Coordinates of C-alpha atoms and ligand atoms in Angstrom, one line a residue:
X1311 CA 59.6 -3.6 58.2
X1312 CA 57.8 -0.7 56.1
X1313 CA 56.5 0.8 59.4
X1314 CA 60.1 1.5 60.9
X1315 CA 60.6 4.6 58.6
X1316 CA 57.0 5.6 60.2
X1317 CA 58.6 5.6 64.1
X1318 CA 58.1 9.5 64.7
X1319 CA 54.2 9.5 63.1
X1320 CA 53.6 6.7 65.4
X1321 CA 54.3 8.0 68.4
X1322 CA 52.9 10.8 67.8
X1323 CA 49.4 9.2 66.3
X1324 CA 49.3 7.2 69.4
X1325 CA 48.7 9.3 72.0
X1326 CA 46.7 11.9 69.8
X1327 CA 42.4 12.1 70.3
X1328 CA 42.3 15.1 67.5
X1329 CA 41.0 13.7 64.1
X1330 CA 39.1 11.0 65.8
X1331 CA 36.5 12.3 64.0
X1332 CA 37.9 12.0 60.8
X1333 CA 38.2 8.3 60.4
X1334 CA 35.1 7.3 58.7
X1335 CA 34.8 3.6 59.5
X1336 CA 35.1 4.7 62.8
X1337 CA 32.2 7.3 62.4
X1338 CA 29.8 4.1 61.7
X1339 CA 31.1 1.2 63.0
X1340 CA 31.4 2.9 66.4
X1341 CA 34.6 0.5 67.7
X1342 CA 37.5 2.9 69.3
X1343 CA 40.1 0.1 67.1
X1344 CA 38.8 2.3 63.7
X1345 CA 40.2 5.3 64.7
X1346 CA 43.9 7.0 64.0
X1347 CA 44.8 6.7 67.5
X1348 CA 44.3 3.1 68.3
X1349 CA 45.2 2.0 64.7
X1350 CA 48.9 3.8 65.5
X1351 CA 49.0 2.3 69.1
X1352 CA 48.6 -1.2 67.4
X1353 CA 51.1 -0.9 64.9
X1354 CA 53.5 0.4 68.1
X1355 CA 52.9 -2.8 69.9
X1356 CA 53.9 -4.0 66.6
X1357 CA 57.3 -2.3 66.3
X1358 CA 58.0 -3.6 69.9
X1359 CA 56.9 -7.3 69.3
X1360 CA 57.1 -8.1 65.8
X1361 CA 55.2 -11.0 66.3
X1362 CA 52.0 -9.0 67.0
X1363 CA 51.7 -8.2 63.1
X1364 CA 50.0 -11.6 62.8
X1365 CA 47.4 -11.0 65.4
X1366 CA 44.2 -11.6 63.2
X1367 CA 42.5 -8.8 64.8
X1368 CA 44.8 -6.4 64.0
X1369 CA 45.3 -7.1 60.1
X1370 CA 41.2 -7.3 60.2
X1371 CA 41.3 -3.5 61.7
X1372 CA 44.2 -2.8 59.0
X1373 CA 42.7 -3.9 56.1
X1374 CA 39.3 -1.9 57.4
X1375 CA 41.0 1.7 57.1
X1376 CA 39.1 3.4 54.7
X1377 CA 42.4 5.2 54.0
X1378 CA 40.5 8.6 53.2
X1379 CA 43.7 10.8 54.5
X1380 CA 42.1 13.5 55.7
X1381 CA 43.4 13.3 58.9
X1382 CA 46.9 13.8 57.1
X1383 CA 45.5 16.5 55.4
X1384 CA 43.3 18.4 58.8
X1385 CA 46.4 16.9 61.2
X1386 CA 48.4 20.5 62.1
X1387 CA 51.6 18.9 61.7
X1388 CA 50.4 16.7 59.1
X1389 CA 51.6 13.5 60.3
X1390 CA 51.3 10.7 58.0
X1391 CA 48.4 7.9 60.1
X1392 CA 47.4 6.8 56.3
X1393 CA 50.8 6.3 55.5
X1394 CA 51.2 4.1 58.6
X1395 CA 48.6 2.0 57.3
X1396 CA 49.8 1.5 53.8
X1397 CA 52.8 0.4 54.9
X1398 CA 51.5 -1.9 57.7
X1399 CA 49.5 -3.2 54.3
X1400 CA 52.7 -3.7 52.6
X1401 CA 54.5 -5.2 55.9
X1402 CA 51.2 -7.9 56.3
X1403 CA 51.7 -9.0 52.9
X1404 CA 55.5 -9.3 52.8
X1405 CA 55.4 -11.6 55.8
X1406 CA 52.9 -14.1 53.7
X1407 CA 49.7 -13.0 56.2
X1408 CA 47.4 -11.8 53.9
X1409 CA 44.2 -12.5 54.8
X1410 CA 42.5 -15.1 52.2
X1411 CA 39.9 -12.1 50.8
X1412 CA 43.2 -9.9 49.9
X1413 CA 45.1 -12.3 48.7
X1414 CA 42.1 -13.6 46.3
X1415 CA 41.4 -9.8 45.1
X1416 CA 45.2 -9.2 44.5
X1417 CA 45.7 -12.4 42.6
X1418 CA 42.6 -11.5 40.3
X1419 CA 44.0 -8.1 39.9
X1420 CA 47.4 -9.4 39.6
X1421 CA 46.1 -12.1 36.9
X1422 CA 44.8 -9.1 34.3
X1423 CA 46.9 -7.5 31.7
X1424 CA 47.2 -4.0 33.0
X1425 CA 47.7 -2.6 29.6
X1426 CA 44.4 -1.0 28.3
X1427 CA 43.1 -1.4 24.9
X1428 CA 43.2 2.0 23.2
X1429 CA 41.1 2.7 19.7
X1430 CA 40.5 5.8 18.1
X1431 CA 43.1 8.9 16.8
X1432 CA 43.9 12.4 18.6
X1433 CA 46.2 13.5 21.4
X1434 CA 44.1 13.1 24.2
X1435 CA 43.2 9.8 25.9
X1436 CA 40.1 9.4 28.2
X1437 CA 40.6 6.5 30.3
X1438 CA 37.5 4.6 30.9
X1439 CA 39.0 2.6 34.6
X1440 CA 37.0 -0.3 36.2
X1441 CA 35.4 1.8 38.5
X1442 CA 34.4 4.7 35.5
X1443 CA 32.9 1.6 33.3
X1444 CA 30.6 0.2 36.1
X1445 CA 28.8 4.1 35.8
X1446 CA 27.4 3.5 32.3
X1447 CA 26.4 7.0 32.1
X1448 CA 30.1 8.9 33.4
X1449 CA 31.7 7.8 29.7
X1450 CA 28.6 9.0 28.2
X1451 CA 28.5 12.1 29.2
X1452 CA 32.2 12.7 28.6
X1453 CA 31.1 12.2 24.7
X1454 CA 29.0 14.6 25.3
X1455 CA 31.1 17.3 25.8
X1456 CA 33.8 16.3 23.9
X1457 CA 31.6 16.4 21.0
X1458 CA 30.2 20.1 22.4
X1459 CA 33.9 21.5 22.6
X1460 CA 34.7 19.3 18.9
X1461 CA 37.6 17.6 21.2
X1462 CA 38.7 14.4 19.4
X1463 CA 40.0 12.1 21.7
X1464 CA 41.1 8.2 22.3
X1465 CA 39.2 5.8 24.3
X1466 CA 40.8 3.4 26.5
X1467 CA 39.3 0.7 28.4
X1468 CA 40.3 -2.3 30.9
X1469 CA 43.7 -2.7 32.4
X1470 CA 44.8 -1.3 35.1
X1471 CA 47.6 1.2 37.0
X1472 CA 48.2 -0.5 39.8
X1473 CA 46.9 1.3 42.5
X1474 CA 44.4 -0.8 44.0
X1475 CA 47.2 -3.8 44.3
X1476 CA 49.2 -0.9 46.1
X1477 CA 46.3 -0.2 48.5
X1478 CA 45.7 -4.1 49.3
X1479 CA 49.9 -4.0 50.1
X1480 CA 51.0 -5.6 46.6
X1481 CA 53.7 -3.1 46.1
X1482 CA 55.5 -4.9 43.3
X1483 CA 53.1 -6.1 41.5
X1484 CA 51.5 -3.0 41.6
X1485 CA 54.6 -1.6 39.9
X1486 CA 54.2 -3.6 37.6
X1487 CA 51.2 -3.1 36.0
X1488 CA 52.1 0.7 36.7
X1489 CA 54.8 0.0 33.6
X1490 CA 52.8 -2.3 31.3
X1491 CA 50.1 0.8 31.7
X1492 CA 52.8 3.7 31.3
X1493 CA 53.9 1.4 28.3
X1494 CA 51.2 1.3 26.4
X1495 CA 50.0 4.7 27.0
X1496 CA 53.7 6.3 25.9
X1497 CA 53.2 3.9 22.7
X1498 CA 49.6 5.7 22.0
X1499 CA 52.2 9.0 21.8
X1500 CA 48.9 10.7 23.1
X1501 CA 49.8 14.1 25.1
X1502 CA 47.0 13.9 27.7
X1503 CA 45.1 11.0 29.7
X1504 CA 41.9 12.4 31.1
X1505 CA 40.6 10.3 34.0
X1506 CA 37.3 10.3 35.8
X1507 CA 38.2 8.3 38.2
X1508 CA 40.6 10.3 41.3
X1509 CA 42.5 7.3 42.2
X1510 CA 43.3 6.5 38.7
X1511 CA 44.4 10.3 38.6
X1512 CA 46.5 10.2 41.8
X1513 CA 47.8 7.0 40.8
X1514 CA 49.3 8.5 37.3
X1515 CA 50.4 11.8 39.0
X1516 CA 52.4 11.0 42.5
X1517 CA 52.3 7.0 42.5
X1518 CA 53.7 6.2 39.1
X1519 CA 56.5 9.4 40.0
X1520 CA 57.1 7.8 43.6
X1521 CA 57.5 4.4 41.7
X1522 CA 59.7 5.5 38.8
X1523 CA 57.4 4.8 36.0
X1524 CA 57.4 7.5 33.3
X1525 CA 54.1 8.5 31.8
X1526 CA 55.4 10.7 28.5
X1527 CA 51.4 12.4 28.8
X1528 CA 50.4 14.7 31.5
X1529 CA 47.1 13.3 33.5
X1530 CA 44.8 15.3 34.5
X1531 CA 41.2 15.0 36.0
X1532 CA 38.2 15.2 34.4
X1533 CA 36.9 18.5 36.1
X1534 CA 40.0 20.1 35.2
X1535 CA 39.7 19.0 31.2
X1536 CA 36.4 20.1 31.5
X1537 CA 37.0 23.5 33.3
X1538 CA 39.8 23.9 30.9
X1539 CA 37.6 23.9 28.0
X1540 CA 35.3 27.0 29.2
X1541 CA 32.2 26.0 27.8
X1542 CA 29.2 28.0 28.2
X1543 CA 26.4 26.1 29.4
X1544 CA 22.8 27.1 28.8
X1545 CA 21.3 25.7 32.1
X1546 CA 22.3 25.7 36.3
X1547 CA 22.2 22.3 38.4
X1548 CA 21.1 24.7 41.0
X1549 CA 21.4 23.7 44.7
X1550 CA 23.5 20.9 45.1
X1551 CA 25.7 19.5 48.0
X1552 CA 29.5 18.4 46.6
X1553 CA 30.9 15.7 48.6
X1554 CA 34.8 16.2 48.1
X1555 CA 37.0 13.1 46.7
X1556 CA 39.7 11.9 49.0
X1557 CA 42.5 11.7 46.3
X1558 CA 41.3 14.8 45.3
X1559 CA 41.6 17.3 47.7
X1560 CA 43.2 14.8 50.6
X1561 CA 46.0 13.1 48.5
X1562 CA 46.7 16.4 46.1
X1563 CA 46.4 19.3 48.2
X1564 CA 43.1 20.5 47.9
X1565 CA 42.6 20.0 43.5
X1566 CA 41.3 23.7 42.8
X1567 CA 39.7 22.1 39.1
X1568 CA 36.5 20.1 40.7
X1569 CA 35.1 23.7 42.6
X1570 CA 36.3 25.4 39.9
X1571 CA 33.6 23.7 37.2
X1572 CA 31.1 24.2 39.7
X1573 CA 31.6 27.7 40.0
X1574 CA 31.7 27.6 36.1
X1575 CA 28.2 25.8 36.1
X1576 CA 27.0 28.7 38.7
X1577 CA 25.9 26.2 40.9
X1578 CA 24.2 26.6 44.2
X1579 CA 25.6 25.4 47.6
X1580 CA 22.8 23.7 49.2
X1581 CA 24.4 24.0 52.4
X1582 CA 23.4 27.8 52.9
X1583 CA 27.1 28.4 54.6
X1584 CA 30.1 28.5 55.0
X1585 CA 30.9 27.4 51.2
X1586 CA 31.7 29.6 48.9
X1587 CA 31.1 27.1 45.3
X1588 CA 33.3 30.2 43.4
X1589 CA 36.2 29.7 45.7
X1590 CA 39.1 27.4 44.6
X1591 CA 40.6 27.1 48.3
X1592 CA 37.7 26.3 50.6
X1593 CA 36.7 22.7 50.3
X1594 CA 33.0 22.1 50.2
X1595 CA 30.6 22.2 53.5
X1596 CA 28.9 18.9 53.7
X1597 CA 27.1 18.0 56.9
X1598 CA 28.8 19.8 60.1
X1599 CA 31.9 20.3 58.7
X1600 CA 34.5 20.5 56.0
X1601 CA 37.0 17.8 57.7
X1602 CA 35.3 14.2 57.2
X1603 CA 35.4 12.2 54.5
X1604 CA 31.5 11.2 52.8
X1605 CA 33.3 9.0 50.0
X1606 CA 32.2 5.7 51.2
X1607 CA 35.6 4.3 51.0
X1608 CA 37.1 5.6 47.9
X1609 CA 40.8 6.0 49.6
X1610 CA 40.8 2.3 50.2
X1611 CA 40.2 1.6 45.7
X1612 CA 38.3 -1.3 46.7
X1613 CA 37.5 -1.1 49.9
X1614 CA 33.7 -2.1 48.7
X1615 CA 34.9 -5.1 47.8
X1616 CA 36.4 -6.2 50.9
X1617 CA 34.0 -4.3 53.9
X1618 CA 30.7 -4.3 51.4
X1619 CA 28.5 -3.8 55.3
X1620 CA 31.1 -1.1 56.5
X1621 CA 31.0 0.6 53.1
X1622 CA 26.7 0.7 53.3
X1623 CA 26.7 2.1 56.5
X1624 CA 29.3 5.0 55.3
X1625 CA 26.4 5.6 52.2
X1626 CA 23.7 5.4 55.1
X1627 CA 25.9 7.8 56.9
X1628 CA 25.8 9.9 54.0
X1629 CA 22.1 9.9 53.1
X1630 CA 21.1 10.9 57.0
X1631 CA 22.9 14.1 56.8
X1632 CA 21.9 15.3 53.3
X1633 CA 19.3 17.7 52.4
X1634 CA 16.1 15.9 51.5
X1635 CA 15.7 16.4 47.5
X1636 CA 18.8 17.8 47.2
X1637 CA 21.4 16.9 44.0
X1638 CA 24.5 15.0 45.6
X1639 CA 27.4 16.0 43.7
X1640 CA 30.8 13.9 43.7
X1641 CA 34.2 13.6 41.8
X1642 CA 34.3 10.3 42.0
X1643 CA 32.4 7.1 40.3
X1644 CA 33.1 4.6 43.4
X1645 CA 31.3 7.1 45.0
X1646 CA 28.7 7.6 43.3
X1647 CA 28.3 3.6 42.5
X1648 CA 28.0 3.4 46.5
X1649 CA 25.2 5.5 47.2
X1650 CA 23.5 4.4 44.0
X1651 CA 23.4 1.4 45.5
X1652 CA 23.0 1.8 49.0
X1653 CA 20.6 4.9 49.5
X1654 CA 17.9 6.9 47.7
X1655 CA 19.7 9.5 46.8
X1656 CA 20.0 11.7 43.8
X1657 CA 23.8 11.3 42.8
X1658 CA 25.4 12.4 40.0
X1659 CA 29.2 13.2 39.2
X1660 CA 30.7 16.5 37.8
X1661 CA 30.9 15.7 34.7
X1662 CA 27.1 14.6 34.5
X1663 CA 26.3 17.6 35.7
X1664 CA 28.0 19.7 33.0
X1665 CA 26.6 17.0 30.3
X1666 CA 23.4 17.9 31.5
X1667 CA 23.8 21.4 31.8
X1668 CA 25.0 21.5 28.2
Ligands
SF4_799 S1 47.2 12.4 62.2 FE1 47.6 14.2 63.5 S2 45.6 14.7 64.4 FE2 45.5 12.6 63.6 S3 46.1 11.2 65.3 FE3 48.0 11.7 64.1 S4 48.8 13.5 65.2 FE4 46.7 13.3 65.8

């Protein structure tokens, strides 16, 4: 089983109340079974009684992780409780217990060629991902700055790297598309892939490295592209509240680039404390604290897809702590597609902010 190399984590998790807090599922659906804790004592009963992995309640609670990582990230000794969960993902699906809504989703991803469709010459690629297309407005303002900083660049659209079979416990087919993608990319001989989308980014940068994929281009994210090009910008977003990514800043140790452009853009914390927008280190204030996840689900890829109630409640969670009026800020466009959707407020991502600020 994939949750035997997690033994120590486990029974550690299990007995720990610390980043109860941090599971944000838990946060609205109220039930103790959505939080780190329980979640690891279940999967102990499972590595005592094997049998238990096909308890229907437990692969429901499984599959409703919204797989955020932050308490990996906040936990002192950084045990891995998302990692647990992963593999307790991989160890459902192995066994042939998929629940019918997973297996569906994976076979549809499974079914679609993974290579994207690249046109257009230069070294860079921009990567236009599933979740990046259904924001009309993300690829559009990425033109917009490309043509401000005279960056030619490639466009590539549809396929897909494999990550959100990973998440949903597909691991080889998810390594699979990860090489058709690599393939075609390394064929493009482009030198960069910019990507708007953080899962796509963590994807190219520790899953297709822990999978032995090569990708001949370096990946990085759009804040960092556009941070990297040191535009000067003839207006402020003013105050705005950033809601940090989970692949950002949980999965890849705190991403300095996404803070970074904000302090580039001068912008102005509407939290009043505690955040300092022109430091790379501090993650952002948002609400009481700097710990929780406010992505609505982005960890889990497509966690949308399968808890659509769970993942509106997370949005309302959201929109009942943010300053009324106030410009939400994120990284990613899952994110921002959620709250679109699900609350009234005024979300835009990074790099619509520095389009706009152009
Ligand atoms: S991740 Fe750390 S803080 Fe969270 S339950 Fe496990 S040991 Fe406790």
């Amino acid at each position: 089983m994939n949750i035997d190399s997690f033994q120590e984590d486990i029974k550690k998790c299990r007995f720990c109340f610390m980043c109860r807090h941090l599971s944000g599922v838990g946060n609205v659906t109220f039930r103790e079974a959505d939080t780190p804790r329980i979640r690891t004592a279940m999967v102990y009963g499972v590595l005592l009684d094997n049998s238990k992995l096909a308890n229907a309640d437990f692969i429901d609670t499984v599959y409703s992780s919204d797989l955020s990582a932050a308490c990996r990230y906040h936990c002192v000794n950084h045990f891995d409780e998302n990692g647990i969960m992963l593999a307790a993902r991989r160890d459902i699906v192995e066994n042939g217990l998929a629940p019918d809504d997973v297996k569906k989703l994976a076979e549809k991803l499974a079914a679609e060629p993974a290579a994207p469709k690249i046109s257009g010459s230069g070294d860079i690629l921009y990567y236009v991902d599933a979740d990046t297309a259904a924001v009309a407005s993300e690829a559009k303002a990425f033109d917009k700055i490309a043509k401000k900083a005279g960056v030619k660049y490639r466009a590539g659209r549809g396929g897909n790297t494999g990550k959100a079979l990973y998440v949903l416990g597909y691991a080889d087919a998810a390594k699979k598309a990860a090489a058709e993608f690599a393939e075609a990319v390394n064929k493009s001989g482009v030198k960069t892939v910019v990507v708007s989308n953080p899962a796509v980014y963590d994807a190219l940068v520790n899953d297709f490295k822990a999978w032995g994929v090569k990708l001949s281009a370096k990946a990085v994210h759009a804040s960092e592209f556009i941070a990297s090009l040191k535009l000067k910008f003839s207006k402020k977003p003013g105050r705005l509240c950033y809601l940090e990514s989970d692949f950002l800043k949980n999965y890849n140790g705190n991403l300095k680039f996404p803070r970074m452009l904000l302090g580039q853009l001068k912008a102005e914390s509407a939290e009043g404390f505690a955040t300092d927008l022109t430091s790379e280190k501090t993650p952002f204030m948002f609400g009481t604290n700097n710990e929780e996840s406010y992505t609505c689900g982005e960890g889990a890829v497509v966690f949308a897809q399968l808890r659509p109630e769970i993942a509106k409640k997370m949005a309302k969670y959201v929109e009942e702590r943010a300053d009324k009026g106030c410009l939400i800020a994120v990284a990613s466009p899952y994110t921002k597609a959620q709250l679109g959707k699900n609350t009234k407020l005024k979300v835009s991502t990074l790099t619509e902010i520095a389009a706009d600020c152009l």
